[in-house]
Every structure is written in C-alpha cells, then in structure tokens.
mmCIF file of C-alpha atoms and ligand atoms in Angstrom:
data_model
loop_
_atom_site.group_PDB
_atom_site.id
_atom_site.type_symbol
_atom_site.label_atom_id
_atom_site.label_comp_id
_atom_site.label_asym_id
_atom_site.label_seq_id
_atom_site.Cartn_x
_atom_site.Cartn_y
_atom_site.Cartn_z
ATOM 1 C CA MET A 1 -7.697 -17.182 -10.112
ATOM 2 C CA SER A 2 -7.549 -19.435 -7.058
ATOM 3 C CA SER A 3 -5.856 -19.564 -3.710
ATOM 4 C CA LEU A 4 -3.024 -21.998 -2.991
ATOM 5 C CA THR A 5 -2.922 -24.051 0.196
ATOM 6 C CA VAL A 6 0.004 -26.260 1.120
ATOM 7 C CA LYS A 7 -0.394 -28.386 4.251
ATOM 8 C CA ASP A 8 2.305 -30.219 6.177
ATOM 9 C CA LEU A 9 4.337 -30.874 3.037
ATOM 10 C CA THR A 10 7.373 -33.134 3.385
ATOM 11 C CA LYS A 11 9.889 -34.236 0.765
ATOM 12 C CA ALA A 12 13.186 -36.130 0.948
ATOM 13 C CA PHE A 13 15.566 -37.077 -1.824
ATOM 14 C CA GLY A 14 16.891 -40.494 -0.808
ATOM 15 C CA THR A 15 17.570 -40.214 2.902
ATOM 16 C CA THR A 16 18.122 -36.435 2.788
ATOM 17 C CA PRO A 17 15.117 -34.429 4.003
ATOM 18 C CA VAL A 18 14.622 -31.310 1.855
ATOM 19 C CA LEU A 19 11.240 -30.031 3.072
ATOM 20 C CA THR A 20 9.743 -30.665 6.503
ATOM 21 C CA GLY A 21 6.166 -29.872 7.518
ATOM 22 C CA VAL A 22 5.680 -26.847 5.255
ATOM 23 C CA ASP A 23 2.354 -25.003 5.609
ATOM 24 C CA LEU A 24 1.615 -22.120 3.242
ATOM 25 C CA HIS A 25 -1.525 -20.267 2.233
ATOM 26 C CA VAL A 26 -1.542 -17.818 -0.671
ATOM 27 C CA PRO A 27 -4.870 -15.972 -0.908
ATOM 28 C CA SER A 28 -6.515 -15.688 -4.311
ATOM 29 C CA GLY A 29 -5.144 -12.785 -6.366
ATOM 30 C CA SER A 30 -2.166 -12.163 -4.060
ATOM 31 C CA PHE A 31 1.593 -12.408 -4.585
ATOM 32 C CA THR A 32 3.855 -14.431 -2.279
ATOM 33 C CA ALA A 33 7.656 -14.602 -2.446
ATOM 34 C CA LEU A 34 9.425 -17.722 -1.193
ATOM 35 C CA LEU A 35 12.699 -16.388 0.156
ATOM 36 C CA GLY A 36 15.639 -18.355 1.466
ATOM 37 C CA PRO A 37 19.329 -19.107 1.033
ATOM 38 C CA SER A 38 20.589 -21.432 -1.672
ATOM 39 C CA GLY A 39 19.707 -25.057 -1.037
ATOM 40 C CA CYS A 40 16.936 -24.394 1.536
ATOM 41 C CA GLY A 41 14.314 -26.116 -0.644
ATOM 42 C CA LYS A 42 12.557 -23.217 -2.442
ATOM 43 C CA THR A 43 12.669 -24.727 -5.921
ATOM 44 C CA THR A 44 11.661 -28.136 -4.585
ATOM 45 C CA LEU A 45 8.585 -26.565 -2.987
ATOM 46 C CA LEU A 46 7.705 -24.816 -6.249
ATOM 47 C CA ARG A 47 8.149 -28.070 -8.209
ATOM 48 C CA LEU A 48 5.855 -29.932 -5.784
ATOM 49 C CA ILE A 49 3.198 -27.258 -6.251
ATOM 50 C CA ALA A 50 3.618 -27.365 -10.043
ATOM 51 C CA GLY A 51 3.393 -31.166 -10.124
ATOM 52 C CA PHE A 52 6.930 -31.847 -11.386
ATOM 53 C CA GLU A 53 7.643 -33.833 -8.190
ATOM 54 C CA ASP A 54 5.409 -35.735 -5.761
ATOM 55 C CA PRO A 55 5.412 -34.987 -2.016
ATOM 56 C CA ASP A 56 6.180 -37.754 0.493
ATOM 57 C CA THR A 57 3.425 -36.508 2.803
ATOM 58 C CA GLY A 58 1.106 -33.500 2.987
ATOM 59 C CA THR A 59 -1.209 -31.905 0.440
ATOM 60 C CA VAL A 60 -1.276 -29.166 -2.199
ATOM 61 C CA ALA A 61 -4.645 -27.595 -3.045
ATOM 62 C CA VAL A 62 -5.404 -25.037 -5.761
ATOM 63 C CA GLY A 63 -8.606 -23.397 -4.619
ATOM 64 C CA ASP A 64 -10.669 -26.238 -3.116
ATOM 65 C CA ARG A 65 -9.129 -28.849 -5.388
ATOM 66 C CA VAL A 66 -6.453 -31.102 -3.885
ATOM 67 C CA VAL A 67 -3.894 -31.677 -6.656
ATOM 68 C CA ALA A 68 -1.227 -33.567 -4.686
ATOM 69 C CA GLY A 69 -1.241 -35.783 -1.605
ATOM 70 C CA ALA A 70 -4.163 -37.476 0.163
ATOM 71 C CA GLY A 71 -4.170 -40.110 -2.575
ATOM 72 C CA ARG A 72 -4.451 -37.513 -5.364
ATOM 73 C CA GLY A 73 -1.826 -36.836 -7.996
ATOM 74 C CA VAL A 74 -3.163 -34.490 -10.682
ATOM 75 C CA ALA A 75 -0.728 -34.288 -13.636
ATOM 76 C CA ALA A 76 1.190 -31.005 -13.936
ATOM 77 C CA ARG A 77 -0.522 -30.028 -17.212
ATOM 78 C CA ARG A 78 -3.979 -30.474 -15.646
ATOM 79 C CA ARG A 79 -3.364 -28.305 -12.582
ATOM 80 C CA GLY A 80 -4.108 -25.003 -14.313
ATOM 81 C CA ILE A 81 -0.747 -23.615 -13.229
ATOM 82 C CA GLY A 82 1.479 -21.319 -15.305
ATOM 83 C CA PHE A 83 5.239 -21.638 -14.831
ATOM 84 C CA VAL A 84 7.960 -19.077 -15.580
ATOM 85 C CA PRO A 85 11.419 -20.692 -15.355
ATOM 86 C CA GLN A 86 14.754 -19.037 -14.605
ATOM 87 C CA GLU A 87 15.745 -18.387 -18.187
ATOM 88 C CA GLY A 88 12.485 -18.045 -20.072
ATOM 89 C CA GLY A 89 12.619 -21.479 -21.645
ATOM 90 C CA LEU A 90 11.096 -20.094 -24.860
ATOM 91 C CA PHE A 91 10.921 -22.444 -27.840
ATOM 92 C CA PRO A 92 13.718 -21.169 -30.116
ATOM 93 C CA HIS A 93 12.044 -22.339 -33.347
ATOM 94 C CA LEU A 94 8.775 -20.475 -32.635
ATOM 95 C CA THR A 95 8.123 -16.753 -32.933
ATOM 96 C CA VAL A 96 7.077 -14.667 -29.935
ATOM 97 C CA ALA A 97 3.426 -15.079 -31.017
ATOM 98 C CA GLY A 98 3.960 -18.839 -31.447
ATOM 99 C CA ASN A 99 5.444 -19.095 -27.966
ATOM 100 C CA ILE A 100 2.677 -17.081 -26.316
ATOM 101 C CA SER A 101 -0.135 -18.996 -27.997
ATOM 102 C CA PHE A 102 1.539 -22.408 -27.580
ATOM 103 C CA GLY A 103 -0.565 -23.460 -24.585
ATOM 104 C CA LEU A 104 -3.864 -22.165 -26.008
ATOM 105 C CA PRO A 105 -6.574 -24.312 -27.608
ATOM 106 C CA ARG A 106 -6.018 -24.576 -31.408
ATOM 107 C CA ARG A 107 -8.961 -22.237 -32.157
ATOM 108 C CA GLN A 108 -7.537 -19.419 -30.030
ATOM 109 C CA ARG A 109 -4.010 -19.788 -31.429
ATOM 110 C CA ARG A 110 -4.916 -17.878 -34.578
ATOM 111 C CA ASP A 111 -6.380 -14.994 -32.579
ATOM 112 C CA GLY A 112 -3.745 -12.276 -33.117
ATOM 113 C CA GLY A 113 -5.700 -9.946 -30.841
ATOM 114 C CA ARG A 114 -5.113 -12.226 -27.866
ATOM 115 C CA VAL A 115 -1.331 -12.224 -28.448
ATOM 116 C CA ARG A 116 -1.361 -8.417 -28.811
ATOM 117 C CA ASP A 117 -3.312 -8.069 -25.539
ATOM 118 C CA LEU A 118 -0.850 -10.308 -23.723
ATOM 119 C CA LEU A 119 2.158 -8.439 -25.136
ATOM 120 C CA GLN A 120 0.570 -5.209 -23.972
ATOM 121 C CA LEU A 121 -0.102 -6.723 -20.544
ATOM 122 C CA VAL A 122 3.605 -7.472 -20.050
ATOM 123 C CA GLY A 123 4.599 -4.053 -21.409
ATOM 124 C CA LEU A 124 5.942 -5.160 -24.806
ATOM 125 C CA ASP A 125 5.310 -3.675 -28.221
ATOM 126 C CA ALA A 126 2.989 -5.688 -30.511
ATOM 127 C CA ASP A 127 5.662 -5.409 -33.254
ATOM 128 C CA LEU A 128 7.684 -8.037 -31.392
ATOM 129 C CA ALA A 129 5.111 -10.747 -32.167
ATOM 130 C CA ASP A 130 6.933 -11.985 -35.294
ATOM 131 C CA ARG A 131 10.433 -11.987 -33.812
ATOM 132 C CA SER A 132 12.360 -15.076 -32.777
ATOM 133 C CA PRO A 133 13.391 -15.400 -29.104
ATOM 134 C CA HIS A 134 17.074 -14.856 -29.998
ATOM 135 C CA GLN A 135 16.132 -11.407 -31.343
ATOM 136 C CA LEU A 136 14.935 -10.318 -27.865
ATOM 137 C CA SER A 137 16.856 -9.042 -24.843
ATOM 138 C CA GLY A 138 16.929 -11.224 -21.701
ATOM 139 C CA GLY A 139 14.326 -8.996 -20.044
ATOM 140 C CA GLN A 140 12.026 -9.157 -23.087
ATOM 141 C CA GLN A 141 12.354 -12.946 -23.125
ATOM 142 C CA GLN A 142 11.273 -13.141 -19.470
ATOM 143 C CA ARG A 143 8.248 -10.949 -20.213
ATOM 144 C CA VAL A 144 7.293 -13.193 -23.140
ATOM 145 C CA ALA A 145 7.679 -16.204 -20.826
ATOM 146 C CA LEU A 146 5.245 -14.536 -18.407
ATOM 147 C CA ALA A 147 2.820 -13.758 -21.269
ATOM 148 C CA ARG A 148 2.998 -17.423 -22.303
ATOM 149 C CA ALA A 149 2.307 -18.534 -18.720
ATOM 150 C CA LEU A 150 -0.657 -16.132 -18.416
ATOM 151 C CA ALA A 151 -2.149 -16.937 -21.859
ATOM 152 C CA PRO A 152 -4.337 -19.896 -20.788
ATOM 153 C CA GLU A 153 -5.614 -17.858 -17.791
ATOM 154 C CA PRO A 154 -4.120 -20.195 -15.169
ATOM 155 C CA SER A 155 -5.397 -20.476 -11.595
ATOM 156 C CA LEU A 156 -1.912 -19.796 -10.320
ATOM 157 C CA VAL A 157 1.422 -18.541 -11.717
ATOM 158 C CA LEU A 158 4.745 -19.840 -10.368
ATOM 159 C CA LEU A 159 7.967 -17.925 -11.068
ATOM 160 C CA ASP A 160 11.308 -19.628 -10.387
ATOM 161 C CA GLU A 161 14.003 -16.935 -9.943
ATOM 162 C CA PRO A 162 12.890 -15.320 -13.226
ATOM 163 C CA PHE A 163 15.233 -12.324 -12.943
ATOM 164 C CA SER A 164 18.431 -14.052 -11.828
ATOM 165 C CA SER A 165 20.090 -14.023 -15.265
ATOM 166 C CA LEU A 166 19.421 -10.313 -15.876
ATOM 167 C CA ASP A 167 21.841 -7.499 -15.084
ATOM 168 C CA ALA A 168 20.909 -5.036 -12.327
ATOM 169 C CA ALA A 169 19.287 -2.312 -14.476
ATOM 170 C CA LEU A 170 17.295 -4.747 -16.605
ATOM 171 C CA ARG A 171 16.284 -6.730 -13.526
ATOM 172 C CA GLU A 172 14.666 -3.678 -11.927
ATOM 173 C CA GLU A 173 12.828 -2.731 -15.122
ATOM 174 C CA THR A 174 11.659 -6.319 -15.741
ATOM 175 C CA ARG A 175 10.525 -6.713 -12.113
ATOM 176 C CA LEU A 176 8.352 -3.611 -12.430
ATOM 177 C CA ALA A 177 6.836 -4.828 -15.707
ATOM 178 C CA VAL A 178 6.171 -8.304 -14.304
ATOM 179 C CA SER A 179 4.640 -6.890 -11.101
ATOM 180 C CA ALA A 180 2.366 -4.621 -13.123
ATOM 181 C CA ALA A 181 1.302 -7.496 -15.420
ATOM 182 C CA LEU A 182 0.548 -9.803 -12.500
ATOM 183 C CA THR A 183 -1.481 -7.098 -10.761
ATOM 184 C CA ALA A 184 -3.392 -6.230 -13.953
ATOM 185 C CA SER A 185 -4.190 -9.893 -14.630
ATOM 186 C CA GLY A 186 -5.345 -10.435 -11.039
ATOM 187 C CA ALA A 187 -3.069 -13.474 -10.903
ATOM 188 C CA THR A 188 -2.296 -15.477 -7.782
ATOM 189 C CA ALA A 189 1.477 -15.739 -7.942
ATOM 190 C CA VAL A 190 4.357 -17.403 -6.114
ATOM 191 C CA LEU A 191 7.902 -16.231 -6.781
ATOM 192 C CA VAL A 192 11.027 -18.100 -5.691
ATOM 193 C CA THR A 193 13.998 -15.861 -4.964
ATOM 194 C CA HIS A 194 17.076 -15.603 -2.775
ATOM 195 C CA ASP A 195 17.154 -11.834 -3.332
ATOM 196 C CA GLN A 196 15.624 -10.100 -0.310
ATOM 197 C CA ALA A 197 15.167 -6.756 -2.095
ATOM 198 C CA GLU A 198 13.192 -8.532 -4.808
ATOM 199 C CA ALA A 199 11.000 -10.327 -2.272
ATOM 200 C CA LEU A 200 10.396 -7.226 -0.134
ATOM 201 C CA SER A 201 9.657 -4.921 -3.078
ATOM 202 C CA MET A 202 7.387 -7.202 -5.111
ATOM 203 C CA ALA A 203 5.366 -9.424 -2.802
ATOM 204 C CA ASP A 204 2.276 -8.953 -0.628
ATOM 205 C CA GLN A 205 3.575 -11.722 1.599
ATOM 206 C CA VAL A 206 7.063 -13.175 2.089
ATOM 207 C CA ALA A 207 7.556 -16.760 3.268
ATOM 208 C CA VAL A 208 11.068 -17.394 4.591
ATOM 209 C CA LEU A 209 12.415 -20.933 4.239
ATOM 210 C CA ARG A 210 15.397 -22.180 6.192
ATOM 211 C CA ASP A 211 16.724 -25.743 6.034
ATOM 212 C CA GLY A 212 13.474 -26.955 4.496
ATOM 213 C CA ARG A 213 11.228 -25.356 7.103
ATOM 214 C CA LEU A 214 9.037 -22.298 6.806
ATOM 215 C CA VAL A 215 10.252 -20.030 9.604
ATOM 216 C CA GLN A 216 8.244 -16.841 9.045
ATOM 217 C CA ARG A 217 5.433 -15.728 6.779
ATOM 218 C CA THR A 218 4.267 -12.150 6.866
ATOM 219 C CA ASP A 219 4.064 -8.912 4.883
ATOM 220 C CA PRO A 220 7.379 -7.320 3.770
ATOM 221 C CA ARG A 221 7.331 -4.427 6.241
ATOM 222 C CA THR A 222 6.681 -6.640 9.238
ATOM 223 C CA LEU A 223 9.346 -9.082 8.091
ATOM 224 C CA TYR A 224 11.957 -6.323 7.888
ATOM 225 C CA ARG A 225 10.935 -4.477 11.041
ATOM 226 C CA ARG A 226 9.936 -7.418 13.222
ATOM 227 C CA PRO A 227 11.870 -10.491 12.082
ATOM 228 C CA GLY A 228 11.091 -13.572 14.148
ATOM 229 C CA ASP A 229 14.728 -14.297 14.966
ATOM 230 C CA LEU A 230 18.211 -12.964 14.314
ATOM 231 C CA ASP A 231 18.825 -15.376 11.445
ATOM 232 C CA VAL A 232 15.815 -14.003 9.591
ATOM 233 C CA ALA A 233 16.803 -10.441 10.512
ATOM 234 C CA LEU A 234 20.270 -10.931 9.037
ATOM 235 C CA PHE A 235 18.920 -12.611 5.943
ATOM 236 C CA VAL A 236 16.401 -9.926 5.008
ATOM 237 C CA GLY A 237 18.688 -6.917 5.341
ATOM 238 C CA GLU A 238 21.792 -5.332 6.767
ATOM 239 C CA ALA A 239 21.844 -5.327 10.529
ATOM 240 C CA VAL A 240 23.608 -3.891 13.545
ATOM 241 C CA VAL A 241 23.651 -6.577 16.234
ATOM 242 C CA LEU A 242 25.111 -5.726 19.643
ATOM 243 C CA ASP A 243 25.399 -7.446 22.988
ATOM 244 C CA ALA A 244 23.202 -5.674 25.509
ATOM 245 C CA GLU A 245 21.896 -5.758 29.031
ATOM 246 C CA ILE A 246 18.190 -5.275 29.650
ATOM 247 C CA ARG A 247 17.645 -3.225 32.778
ATOM 248 C CA ASP A 248 15.173 -0.567 33.988
ATOM 249 C CA GLY A 249 13.116 -0.891 30.810
ATOM 250 C CA ARG A 250 16.058 0.023 28.547
ATOM 251 C CA ALA A 251 18.595 -1.920 26.493
ATOM 252 C CA HIS A 252 22.126 -0.859 27.479
ATOM 253 C CA CYS A 253 24.699 -1.461 24.735
ATOM 254 C CA ALA A 254 27.681 0.125 22.958
ATOM 255 C CA LEU A 255 25.280 2.658 21.384
ATOM 256 C CA GLY A 256 24.011 3.819 24.780
ATOM 257 C CA SER A 257 20.727 3.230 26.553
ATOM 258 C CA LEU A 258 18.075 2.395 23.959
ATOM 259 C CA ALA A 259 14.298 2.076 23.948
ATOM 260 C CA TYR A 260 13.445 -1.429 22.812
ATOM 261 C CA GLU A 261 10.642 -3.714 21.694
ATOM 262 C CA GLN A 262 10.214 -7.429 22.136
ATOM 263 C CA THR A 263 9.595 -9.442 18.987
ATOM 264 C CA SER A 264 8.878 -13.000 19.933
ATOM 265 C CA ALA A 265 6.062 -14.574 21.866
ATOM 266 C CA ASP A 266 8.774 -15.562 24.344
ATOM 267 C CA PRO A 267 9.897 -12.165 25.788
ATOM 268 C CA VAL A 268 13.517 -11.565 26.703
ATOM 269 C CA ALA A 269 13.899 -11.088 30.469
ATOM 270 C CA ASP A 270 16.113 -8.571 32.256
ATOM 271 C CA GLY A 271 19.794 -9.441 31.939
ATOM 272 C CA ALA A 272 21.956 -10.377 28.949
ATOM 273 C CA ALA A 273 20.426 -10.004 25.471
ATOM 274 C CA ARG A 274 21.219 -8.906 21.940
ATOM 275 C CA VAL A 275 19.766 -5.868 20.239
ATOM 276 C CA LEU A 276 19.073 -5.461 16.554
ATOM 277 C CA LEU A 277 19.034 -2.140 14.725
ATOM 278 C CA ARG A 278 19.013 -1.439 10.998
ATOM 279 C CA PRO A 279 21.961 0.679 9.754
ATOM 280 C CA GLU A 280 19.560 3.411 8.594
ATOM 281 C CA GLN A 281 18.504 3.918 12.232
ATOM 282 C CA LEU A 282 21.966 5.273 13.109
ATOM 283 C CA ARG A 283 22.352 9.043 12.850
ATOM 284 C CA LEU A 284 25.751 10.726 12.735
ATOM 285 C CA SER A 285 26.514 14.282 13.749
ATOM 286 C CA ALA A 286 29.476 16.426 14.731
ATOM 287 C CA PRO A 287 30.906 15.073 17.991
ATOM 288 C CA VAL A 288 29.856 16.649 21.259
ATOM 289 C CA PRO A 289 31.235 15.749 24.663
ATOM 290 C CA THR A 290 29.422 12.667 25.898
ATOM 291 C CA ALA A 291 27.709 12.911 29.196
ATOM 292 C CA PRO A 292 25.164 10.341 30.379
ATOM 293 C CA GLY A 293 22.043 10.888 28.276
ATOM 294 C CA ALA A 294 23.869 13.195 25.847
ATOM 295 C CA ARG A 295 24.079 12.689 22.103
ATOM 296 C CA GLY A 296 25.283 9.110 22.029
ATOM 297 C CA PRO A 297 28.789 7.680 21.974
ATOM 298 C CA ILE A 298 31.578 9.074 19.828
ATOM 299 C CA ALA A 299 32.735 6.729 17.094
ATOM 300 C CA LYS A 300 35.656 6.763 14.686
ATOM 301 C CA VAL A 301 34.736 6.533 10.998
ATOM 302 C CA ARG A 302 36.847 3.696 9.570
ATOM 303 C CA SER A 303 35.678 3.928 5.957
ATOM 304 C CA VAL A 304 32.806 5.129 3.785
ATOM 305 C CA ASP A 305 31.308 3.191 0.847
ATOM 306 C CA PHE A 306 29.708 5.667 -1.576
ATOM 307 C CA TYR A 307 26.835 4.354 -3.729
ATOM 308 C CA GLY A 308 25.481 7.599 -5.188
ATOM 309 C CA HIS A 309 21.900 7.383 -3.898
ATOM 310 C CA ASP A 310 23.197 6.637 -0.388
ATOM 311 C CA SER A 311 26.330 5.567 1.461
ATOM 312 C CA ARG A 312 27.474 3.242 4.180
ATOM 313 C CA ALA A 313 29.873 4.354 6.914
ATOM 314 C CA TRP A 314 31.788 1.749 8.916
ATOM 315 C CA LEU A 315 32.214 2.962 12.479
ATOM 316 C CA GLU A 316 34.284 1.872 15.435
ATOM 317 C CA LEU A 317 32.533 2.457 18.743
ATOM 318 C CA PRO A 318 34.239 2.756 22.134
ATOM 319 C CA GLY A 319 35.470 -0.691 23.127
ATOM 320 C CA GLY A 320 36.302 -1.558 19.512
ATOM 321 C CA VAL A 321 32.768 -2.604 18.508
ATOM 322 C CA ARG A 322 32.219 -2.122 14.762
ATOM 323 C CA VAL A 323 28.894 -1.212 13.201
ATOM 324 C CA SER A 324 27.643 0.218 9.916
ATOM 325 C CA ALA A 325 25.400 3.218 9.335
ATOM 326 C CA ARG A 326 23.422 3.941 6.165
ATOM 327 C CA LEU A 327 23.631 7.617 5.299
ATOM 328 C CA GLU A 328 21.699 9.724 2.869
ATOM 329 C CA GLY A 329 22.592 13.171 1.617
ATOM 330 C CA VAL A 330 25.776 14.721 0.420
ATOM 331 C CA ASP A 331 27.357 15.793 3.685
ATOM 332 C CA LEU A 332 29.314 12.623 4.331
ATOM 333 C CA PRO A 333 32.006 12.072 6.943
ATOM 334 C CA SER A 334 35.466 10.892 5.906
ATOM 335 C CA ALA A 335 37.596 8.036 7.165
ATOM 336 C CA GLY A 336 39.307 9.113 10.389
ATOM 337 C CA ASP A 337 36.544 11.562 11.460
ATOM 338 C CA ASP A 338 35.017 11.377 14.918
ATOM 339 C CA VAL A 339 31.208 11.428 14.945
ATOM 340 C CA SER A 340 28.450 11.335 17.528
ATOM 341 C CA VAL A 341 26.106 8.385 16.966
ATOM 342 C CA THR A 342 22.461 8.498 17.954
ATOM 343 C CA VAL A 343 19.704 5.989 17.298
ATOM 344 C CA ARG A 344 16.377 6.745 15.683
ATOM 345 C CA GLY A 345 13.417 4.572 16.692
ATOM 346 C CA THR A 346 13.563 1.504 18.864
ATOM 347 C CA ALA A 347 15.810 -1.542 18.970
ATOM 348 C CA LEU A 348 14.502 -5.092 18.861
ATOM 349 C CA VAL A 349 15.740 -7.456 21.539
ATOM 350 C CA PHE A 350 16.639 -11.110 21.111
ATOM 351 C CA PRO A 351 17.996 -13.702 23.525
ATOM 352 C CA PRO A 352 21.779 -13.906 23.976
ATOM 353 C CA VAL A 353 21.858 -17.445 22.603
ATOM 354 C CA GLY A 354 24.759 -18.999 20.693
ATOM 355 C CA THR A 355 28.292 -17.835 20.402
ATOM 356 C CA GLY A 356 28.480 -16.385 16.901
ATOM 357 C CA LEU A 357 26.144 -14.228 14.891
ATOM 358 C CA PRO A 358 25.141 -16.370 11.917
ATOM 359 C CA GLY A 359 25.865 -14.546 8.688
ATOM 360 C CA TYR A 360 27.016 -11.374 10.435
ATOM 361 C CA PRO A 361 30.801 -11.681 10.116
ATOM 362 C CA ASP A 362 30.351 -11.971 6.347
ATOM 363 C CA SER A 363 28.763 -8.535 6.274
ATOM 364 C CA VAL A 364 31.920 -6.944 7.708
ATOM 365 C CA PRO A 365 34.357 -6.083 4.915
ATOM 366 C CA ALA A 366 37.677 -7.912 5.019
ATOM 367 C CA HIS A 367 39.653 -4.742 5.723
ATOM 368 C CA LEU A 368 37.685 -4.226 8.943
ATOM 369 C CA ALA A 369 37.456 -7.833 10.103
HETATM 370 P P1 LIG B 1 18.826 -22.478 -5.044
HETATM 371 O O1 LIG B 1 18.433 -21.110 -4.579
HETATM 372 O O2 LIG B 1 20.311 -22.702 -5.036
HETATM 373 O O3 LIG B 1 18.172 -22.888 -6.329
HETATM 374 P P2 LIG B 1 16.833 -23.909 -3.475
HETATM 375 O O4 LIG B 1 16.506 -23.282 -2.178
HETATM 376 O O5 LIG B 1 15.898 -23.695 -4.601
HETATM 377 O O6 LIG B 1 18.319 -23.523 -3.910
HETATM 378 P P3 LIG B 1 16.450 -26.713 -3.996
HETATM 379 O O7 LIG B 1 16.823 -26.624 -5.439
HETATM 380 O O8 LIG B 1 15.022 -26.922 -3.668
HETATM 381 O O9 LIG B 1 17.006 -25.470 -3.183
HETATM 382 O O10 LIG B 1 17.314 -27.895 -3.349
HETATM 383 C C1 LIG B 1 17.222 -28.217 -1.973
HETATM 384 C C2 LIG B 1 18.139 -29.400 -1.678
HETATM 385 O O11 LIG B 1 17.641 -30.555 -2.343
HETATM 386 C C3 LIG B 1 19.563 -29.203 -2.188
HETATM 387 O O12 LIG B 1 20.449 -29.756 -1.244
HETATM 388 C C4 LIG B 1 19.588 -30.001 -3.478
HETATM 389 O O13 LIG B 1 20.896 -30.492 -3.730
HETATM 390 C C5 LIG B 1 18.616 -31.123 -3.181
HETATM 391 N N1 LIG B 1 17.929 -31.619 -4.394
HETATM 392 C C6 LIG B 1 17.120 -30.896 -5.198
HETATM 393 N N2 LIG B 1 16.627 -31.663 -6.202
HETATM 394 C C7 LIG B 1 17.158 -32.904 -6.027
HETATM 395 C C8 LIG B 1 17.034 -34.161 -6.718
HETATM 396 N N3 LIG B 1 16.257 -34.278 -7.790
HETATM 397 N N4 LIG B 1 17.724 -35.204 -6.236
HETATM 398 C C9 LIG B 1 18.497 -35.104 -5.126
HETATM 399 N N5 LIG B 1 18.636 -33.955 -4.415
HETATM 400 C C10 LIG B 1 17.988 -32.879 -4.850
#
C-alpha cells in the first residue's frame, strides 16, 4: 500500500472551474473521506486521482510516483488503483468468482483459494462464488465490488459513494463490513460521500470540499467539535447557532452566559459574535425560577421528534429564539411543557459575519419556521 499526495490540483470543465488548488495527503494504510455537498467536485477529484480525467494543473502522486501532472500522465489501468463505483458495476455475465478474479493475471484466475480468501475478507460466504450478480443483494454486490478492487492488491482503493443505493439498515451493515475489510487488508482508501455520519464513522481523516476547494482536513472528532467555520459546522452535524455578545470572558446569548472556546487562528474579539453548540449539549430539566446564574432560561417545548434510540425537542427560548435539543432516555417532555435549559461543555465562537446562517433555516421544520 502507498500514500496518496495531491498538490495544487485544478480542473475546469469548459470555463467552469470545478476544483481549485486542492492539496491532500492520505498516509499509507489510512482511510480518508472526501465530504461535501452535491456538486462541490468530490467525484471529479476522485476521477483525477484514478486517471479517468486529466488535471489542468497540479500533481497526483501514489507513493513517490507522480501519476498525473508535471508532464506525466500514467494510464488509469497502470496506476495500481482499485475503484469501487456507486452501484458495484459488476459484470452481469460473470459469476462472483469471475468478477473478483477479472483483474488478476491469467495464472491466478484459476486459484479458487484466492477468491475464497477475498470473499472471507469482505465478510461473504464462499458459497456465493458461483452465483451471478443478479442473485445477490445490493449490499452483497458492493462487497463483491470491493473484493474485486482489492484482488490485485492495489496501492490505493477509491470508493465513490458505494453505499448510496442501499437502504438504511443494509448501508450500516455494509459500511461495517467494508471498513473491516479495508482495515484487514491494510489498504490506503479514499471514500467520496455527502453523508456526514458515514464520513465521521468510517474515516481516520475527513477532507471537506466546498465549491471545489478543500476547506478543512482533520480527524472526525476534531471536525465535529472544532469545525473551522460555521458552514462546515452546519454541514457535519446538527447545530444550535445563536447571536451572542462576548464580554468578561463569557459568551452572553439566549441560553445565558456560556463558557466558550475560540476555533480559528483569527480569534473573535469582545463584542458581537455567534456561538455554536451541538443539540446534545443542551440539558432539559423541570423549570425552576430563573435568577442570574441559576439553571438557565426557561423554554417552551414546541414539539418532540421521537426516534427510538433518542429524540429531538424543538424549544422556544425567551425572545422567540428557536433551538433543538437532542435527548436520550425515556423521560421525555411533551409539546407545551416548560423546561429549564442548561448547557453542558463549552460553546465555540465565530464572527458575526453575514446576514443569514447558511443551511440553518433548512434544519428548522416547516411547522416551526
Ligand atoms: P455529487 O455528490 O452530486 O456526485 P460531486 O461533489 O461529486 O457531486 P462532481 O460530480 O465532481 O460533484 O461535479 C462537480 C461539478 O462539475 C458539477 O457542477 C458538475 O455538473 C460538473 N461536471 C462534472 N463532470 C463534468 C463533465 N464531464 N463536464 C462538464 N461538467 C462536469
């Protein structure tokens, strides 16, 4: 397995720039997710790495070998890269074994043991080897596609939204199997996804693309807890964003006076700001009279969305500000209840720039907007 290094990669289709100055390093044996909204250039970046498109400027190197840019243009099939497309792309006229061994040298194709090992690696029963792709479930097909990509022991495996066509239960199960297979094979892998839960749960490193630029690259926990800006914060999870005033070392907002942390290299000064909290940081309890420094403001519960494993309560704070709280447990409030709201942990502060909160209004259900 090899590392992947992308330097200053640029690509336009016609006069429309799609990628601008993208730098990315994926250490050998690690797993990176490319995360971003639809149309931000994720698939284009993956196709440039794979060799299906040529960059306008910049370089792609697999290990020490430059495969694109700087006057080099190694053909896709000679890059030593395995590719798992969105919907498997298995050859319908070949069996599972035929698909898996397709990219192997002729001598190895007859080695049934190799196919069995690869099926085992992706968590499939060896009995499936003689089946046709149409006799497999969508999740099984994606696992076979991964086995086929891993068969020639590539330097790098690229996965282009491989779970997007699967339903929720199968997606989770297939993700786990694919993660386990990639870890067991020691593969260097890059996954394209617009699903933040997928990126955060599977990858060692998440690279966030926005409008063709790489805006943040870090480990999943840091990305969620210390997003570089509010756009990234809103993209990687649900958020409570409130106007605030920074004064006396505290952030004063509709949830009271909060301890805060700075996130960017450019600290927010005293005065107007915005604070970011995650809904799971809000704690609800029976209302108590609010005095300065007491148990937080009293909010009215507008509605509760029940998901089984947890719930979301939509709250109206004094002044009409609406926020959501993620709640665990069985003791849930009901619509119309008054609750005391306290905050666990610290808020992150961001500058008070712009007029709207990009993406945020969409996260408020229509009946509360
Ligand atoms: P999605 O998640 O919807 O697949 P993406 O982030 O993968 O989106 P890309 O498929 O890389 O985005 O596309 C980025 C932009 O480039 C889009 O505006 C798309 O229309 C455009 N684009 C992609 N391929 C081509 C092409 N071959 N010719 C012209 N424009 C293209």
